[in-house]
Backbone as JSON, one array per atom type, in Angstrom:
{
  "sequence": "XXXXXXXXXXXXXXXXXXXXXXXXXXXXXXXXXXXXXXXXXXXXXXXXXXXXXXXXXXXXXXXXXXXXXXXXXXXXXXX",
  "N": [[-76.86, 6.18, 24.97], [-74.98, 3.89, 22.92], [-74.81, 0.5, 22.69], [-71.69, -1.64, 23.19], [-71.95, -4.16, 21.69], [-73.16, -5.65, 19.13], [-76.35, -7.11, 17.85], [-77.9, -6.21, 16.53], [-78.07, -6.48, 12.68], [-78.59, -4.39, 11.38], [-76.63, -2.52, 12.16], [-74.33, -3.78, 11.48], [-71.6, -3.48, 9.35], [-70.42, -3.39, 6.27], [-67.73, -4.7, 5.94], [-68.42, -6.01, 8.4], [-70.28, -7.97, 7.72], [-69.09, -9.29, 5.86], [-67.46, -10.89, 7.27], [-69.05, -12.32, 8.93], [-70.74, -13.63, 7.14], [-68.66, -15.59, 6.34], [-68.13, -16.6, 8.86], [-70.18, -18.07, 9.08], [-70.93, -19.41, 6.91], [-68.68, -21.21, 7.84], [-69.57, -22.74, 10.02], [-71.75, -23.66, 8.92], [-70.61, -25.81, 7.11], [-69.25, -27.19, 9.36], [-70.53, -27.77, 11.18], [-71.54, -26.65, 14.63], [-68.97, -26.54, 17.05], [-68.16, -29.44, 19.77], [-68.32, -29.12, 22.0], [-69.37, -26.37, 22.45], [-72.5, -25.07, 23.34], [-75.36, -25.2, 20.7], [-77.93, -23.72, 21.69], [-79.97, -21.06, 22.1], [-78.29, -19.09, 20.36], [-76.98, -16.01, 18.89], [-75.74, -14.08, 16.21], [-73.35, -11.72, 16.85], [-71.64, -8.28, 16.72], [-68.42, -6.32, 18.34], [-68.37, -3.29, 18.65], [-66.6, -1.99, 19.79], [-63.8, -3.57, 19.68], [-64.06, -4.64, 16.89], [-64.78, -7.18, 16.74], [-66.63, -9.82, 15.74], [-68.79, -12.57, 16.04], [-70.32, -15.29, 17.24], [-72.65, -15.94, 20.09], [-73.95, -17.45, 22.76], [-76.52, -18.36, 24.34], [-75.44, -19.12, 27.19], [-73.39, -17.85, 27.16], [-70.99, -18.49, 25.95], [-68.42, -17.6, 23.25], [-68.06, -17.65, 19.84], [-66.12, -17.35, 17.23], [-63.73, -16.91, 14.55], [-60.73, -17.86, 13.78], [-57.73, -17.59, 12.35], [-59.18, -18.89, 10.17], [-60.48, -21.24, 11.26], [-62.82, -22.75, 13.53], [-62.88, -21.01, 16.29], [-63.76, -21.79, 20.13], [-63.68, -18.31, 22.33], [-63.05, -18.15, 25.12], [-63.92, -16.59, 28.08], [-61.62, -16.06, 29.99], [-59.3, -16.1, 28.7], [-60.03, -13.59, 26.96], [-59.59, -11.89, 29.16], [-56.93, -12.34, 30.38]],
  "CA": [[-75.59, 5.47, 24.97], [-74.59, 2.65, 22.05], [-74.52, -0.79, 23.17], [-70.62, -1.88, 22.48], [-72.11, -5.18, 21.49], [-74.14, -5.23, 18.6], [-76.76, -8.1, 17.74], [-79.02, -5.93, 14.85], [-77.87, -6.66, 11.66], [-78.84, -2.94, 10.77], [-75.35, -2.04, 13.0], [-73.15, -4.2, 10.99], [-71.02, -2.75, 7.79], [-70.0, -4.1, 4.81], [-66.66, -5.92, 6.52], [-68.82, -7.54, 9.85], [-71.17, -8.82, 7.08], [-68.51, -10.51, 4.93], [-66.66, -11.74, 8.78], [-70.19, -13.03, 9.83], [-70.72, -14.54, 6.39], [-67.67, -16.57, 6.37], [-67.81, -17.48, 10.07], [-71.71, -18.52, 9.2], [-70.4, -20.95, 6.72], [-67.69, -22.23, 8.32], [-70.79, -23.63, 10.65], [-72.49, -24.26, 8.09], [-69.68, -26.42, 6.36], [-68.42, -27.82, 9.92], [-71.52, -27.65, 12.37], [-70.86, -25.92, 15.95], [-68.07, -27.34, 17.84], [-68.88, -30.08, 20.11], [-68.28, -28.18, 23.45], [-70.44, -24.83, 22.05], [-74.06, -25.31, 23.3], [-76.74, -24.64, 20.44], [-78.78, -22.59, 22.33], [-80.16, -19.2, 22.42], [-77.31, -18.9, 19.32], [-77.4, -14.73, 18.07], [-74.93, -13.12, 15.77], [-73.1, -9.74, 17.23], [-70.13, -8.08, 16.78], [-68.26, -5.07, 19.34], [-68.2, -2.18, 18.04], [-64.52, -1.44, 20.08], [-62.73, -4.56, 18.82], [-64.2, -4.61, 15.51], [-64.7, -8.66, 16.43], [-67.57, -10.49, 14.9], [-68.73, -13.76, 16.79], [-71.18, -15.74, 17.47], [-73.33, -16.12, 20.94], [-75.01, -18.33, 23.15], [-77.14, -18.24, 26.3], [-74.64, -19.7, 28.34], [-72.33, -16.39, 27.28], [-69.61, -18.54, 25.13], [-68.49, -17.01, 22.08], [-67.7, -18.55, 18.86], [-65.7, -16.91, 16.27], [-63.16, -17.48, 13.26], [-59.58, -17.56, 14.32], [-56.9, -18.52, 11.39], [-60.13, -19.72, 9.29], [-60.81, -22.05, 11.65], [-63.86, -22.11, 14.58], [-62.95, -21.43, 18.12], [-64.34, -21.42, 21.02], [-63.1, -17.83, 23.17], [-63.55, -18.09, 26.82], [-63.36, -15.28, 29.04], [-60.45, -16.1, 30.76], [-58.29, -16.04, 27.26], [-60.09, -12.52, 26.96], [-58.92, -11.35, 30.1], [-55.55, -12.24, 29.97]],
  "C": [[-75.71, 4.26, 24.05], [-74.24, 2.14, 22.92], [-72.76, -1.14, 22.28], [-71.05, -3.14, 21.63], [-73.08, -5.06, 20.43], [-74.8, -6.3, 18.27], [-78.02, -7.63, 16.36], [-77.94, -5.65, 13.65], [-77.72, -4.87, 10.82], [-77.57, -1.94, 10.9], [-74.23, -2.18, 12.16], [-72.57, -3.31, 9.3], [-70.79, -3.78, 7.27], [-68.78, -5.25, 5.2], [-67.57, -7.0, 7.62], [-69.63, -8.31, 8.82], [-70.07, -9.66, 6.35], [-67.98, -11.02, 5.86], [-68.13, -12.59, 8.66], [-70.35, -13.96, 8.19], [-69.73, -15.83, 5.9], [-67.49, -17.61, 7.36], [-69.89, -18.4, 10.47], [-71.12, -19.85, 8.2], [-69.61, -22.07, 6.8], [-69.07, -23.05, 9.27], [-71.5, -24.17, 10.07], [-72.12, -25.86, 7.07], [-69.87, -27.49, 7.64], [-69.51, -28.25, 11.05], [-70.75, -26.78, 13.68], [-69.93, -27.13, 16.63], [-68.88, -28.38, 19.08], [-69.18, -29.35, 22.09], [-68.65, -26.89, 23.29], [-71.81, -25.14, 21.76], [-74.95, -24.13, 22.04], [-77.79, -23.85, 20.91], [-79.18, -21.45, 22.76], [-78.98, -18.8, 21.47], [-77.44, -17.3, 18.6], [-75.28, -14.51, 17.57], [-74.66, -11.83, 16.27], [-71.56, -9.23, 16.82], [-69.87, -6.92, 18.44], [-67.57, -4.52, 18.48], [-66.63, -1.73, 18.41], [-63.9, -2.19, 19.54], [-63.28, -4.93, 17.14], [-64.37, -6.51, 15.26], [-66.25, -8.9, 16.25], [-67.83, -11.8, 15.29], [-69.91, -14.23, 16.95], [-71.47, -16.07, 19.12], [-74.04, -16.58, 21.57], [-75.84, -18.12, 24.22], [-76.49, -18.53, 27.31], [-73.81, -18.48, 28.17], [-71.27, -16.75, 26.83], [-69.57, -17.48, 23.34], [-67.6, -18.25, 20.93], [-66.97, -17.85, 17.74], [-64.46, -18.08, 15.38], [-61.83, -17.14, 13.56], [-58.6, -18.45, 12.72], [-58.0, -19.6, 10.15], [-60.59, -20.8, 9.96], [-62.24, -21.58, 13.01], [-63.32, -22.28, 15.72], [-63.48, -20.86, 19.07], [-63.58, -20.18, 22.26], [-63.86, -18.21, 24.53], [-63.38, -16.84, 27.63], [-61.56, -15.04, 29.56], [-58.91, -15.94, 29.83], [-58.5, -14.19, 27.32], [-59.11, -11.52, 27.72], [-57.46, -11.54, 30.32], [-54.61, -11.52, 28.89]]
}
Protein backbone atom coordinates (compact mmCIF):
# COMPACT_ATOMS: atom_id res chain seq x y z
CA UNK A 1 0.00 0.00 0.00
CA UNK A 2 1.43 3.80 -1.01
CA UNK A 3 1.70 6.14 1.75
CA UNK A 4 -0.84 9.16 0.59
CA UNK A 5 1.75 11.40 2.13
CA UNK A 6 4.91 11.52 0.56
CA UNK A 7 8.24 12.82 2.31
CA UNK A 8 11.01 11.07 -0.41
CA UNK A 9 11.92 13.39 -2.83
CA UNK A 10 12.20 10.31 -5.27
CA UNK A 11 7.96 10.48 -5.15
CA UNK A 12 7.78 14.00 -6.18
CA UNK A 13 7.33 15.08 -10.12
CA UNK A 14 8.40 17.75 -12.00
CA UNK A 15 5.27 20.18 -10.71
CA UNK A 16 5.73 19.18 -6.57
CA UNK A 17 9.41 20.06 -7.26
CA UNK A 18 8.80 23.49 -8.82
CA UNK A 19 5.62 23.95 -5.75
CA UNK A 20 8.28 22.85 -3.12
CA UNK A 21 10.90 25.06 -4.77
CA UNK A 22 8.95 28.16 -4.61
CA UNK A 23 7.38 27.45 -1.21
CA UNK A 24 11.29 26.68 -0.09
CA UNK A 25 12.14 30.16 -1.06
CA UNK A 26 9.44 31.90 0.04
CA UNK A 27 11.12 30.63 3.58
CA UNK A 28 13.99 31.25 2.48
CA UNK A 29 13.17 34.97 1.46
CA UNK A 30 10.66 35.37 4.59
CA UNK A 31 11.87 32.82 7.36
CA UNK A 32 9.03 30.46 8.96
CA UNK A 33 6.14 32.24 10.32
CA UNK A 34 6.34 33.17 13.85
CA UNK A 35 3.63 30.73 15.18
CA UNK A 36 5.24 27.54 12.93
CA UNK A 37 7.66 25.70 15.29
CA UNK A 38 11.15 24.91 13.55
CA UNK A 39 11.29 21.60 14.51
CA UNK A 40 11.49 18.21 13.13
CA UNK A 41 10.70 20.51 9.69
CA UNK A 42 10.33 17.63 6.44
CA UNK A 43 9.09 18.42 3.00
CA UNK A 44 5.96 16.10 1.69
CA UNK A 45 3.34 16.40 -0.52
CA UNK A 46 -0.30 13.99 -0.79
CA UNK A 47 -0.43 12.23 -3.42
CA UNK A 48 -4.68 12.69 -3.41
CA UNK A 49 -4.66 16.49 -3.21
CA UNK A 50 -1.74 17.03 -5.28
CA UNK A 51 -0.75 19.65 -2.17
CA UNK A 52 2.86 20.25 -1.43
CA UNK A 53 3.68 21.57 2.20
CA UNK A 54 5.84 21.69 4.59
CA UNK A 55 5.88 19.66 8.14
CA UNK A 56 6.68 19.77 11.60
CA UNK A 57 6.77 17.49 14.65
CA UNK A 58 4.05 19.12 16.25
CA UNK A 59 1.86 18.02 12.87
CA UNK A 60 1.32 21.85 11.56
CA UNK A 61 1.59 22.31 8.00
CA UNK A 62 3.02 25.10 6.13
CA UNK A 63 2.30 25.74 2.59
CA UNK A 64 1.95 28.54 -0.21
CA UNK A 65 -1.50 29.96 -0.46
CA UNK A 66 -1.91 33.12 -3.03
CA UNK A 67 2.12 33.26 -2.97
CA UNK A 68 2.06 33.90 0.35
CA UNK A 69 3.04 31.37 3.60
CA UNK A 70 0.28 29.97 5.67
CA UNK A 71 -0.09 28.21 8.33
CA UNK A 72 -3.15 25.19 7.61
CA UNK A 73 -4.60 23.82 10.71
CA UNK A 74 -6.65 20.88 10.81
CA UNK A 75 -9.69 22.32 11.67
CA UNK A 76 -9.65 24.61 8.28
CA UNK A 77 -8.96 21.07 6.64
CA UNK A 78 -11.84 19.55 8.06
CA UNK A 79 -14.29 21.95 7.39
Amino acid sequence: MTNIVQVNLEAFGFRELDIASKLLAKVSEYGYPRDFSDAGISLAFNTHSGYVFLTNEDYQILMLEDDKLKIINEEEEAA
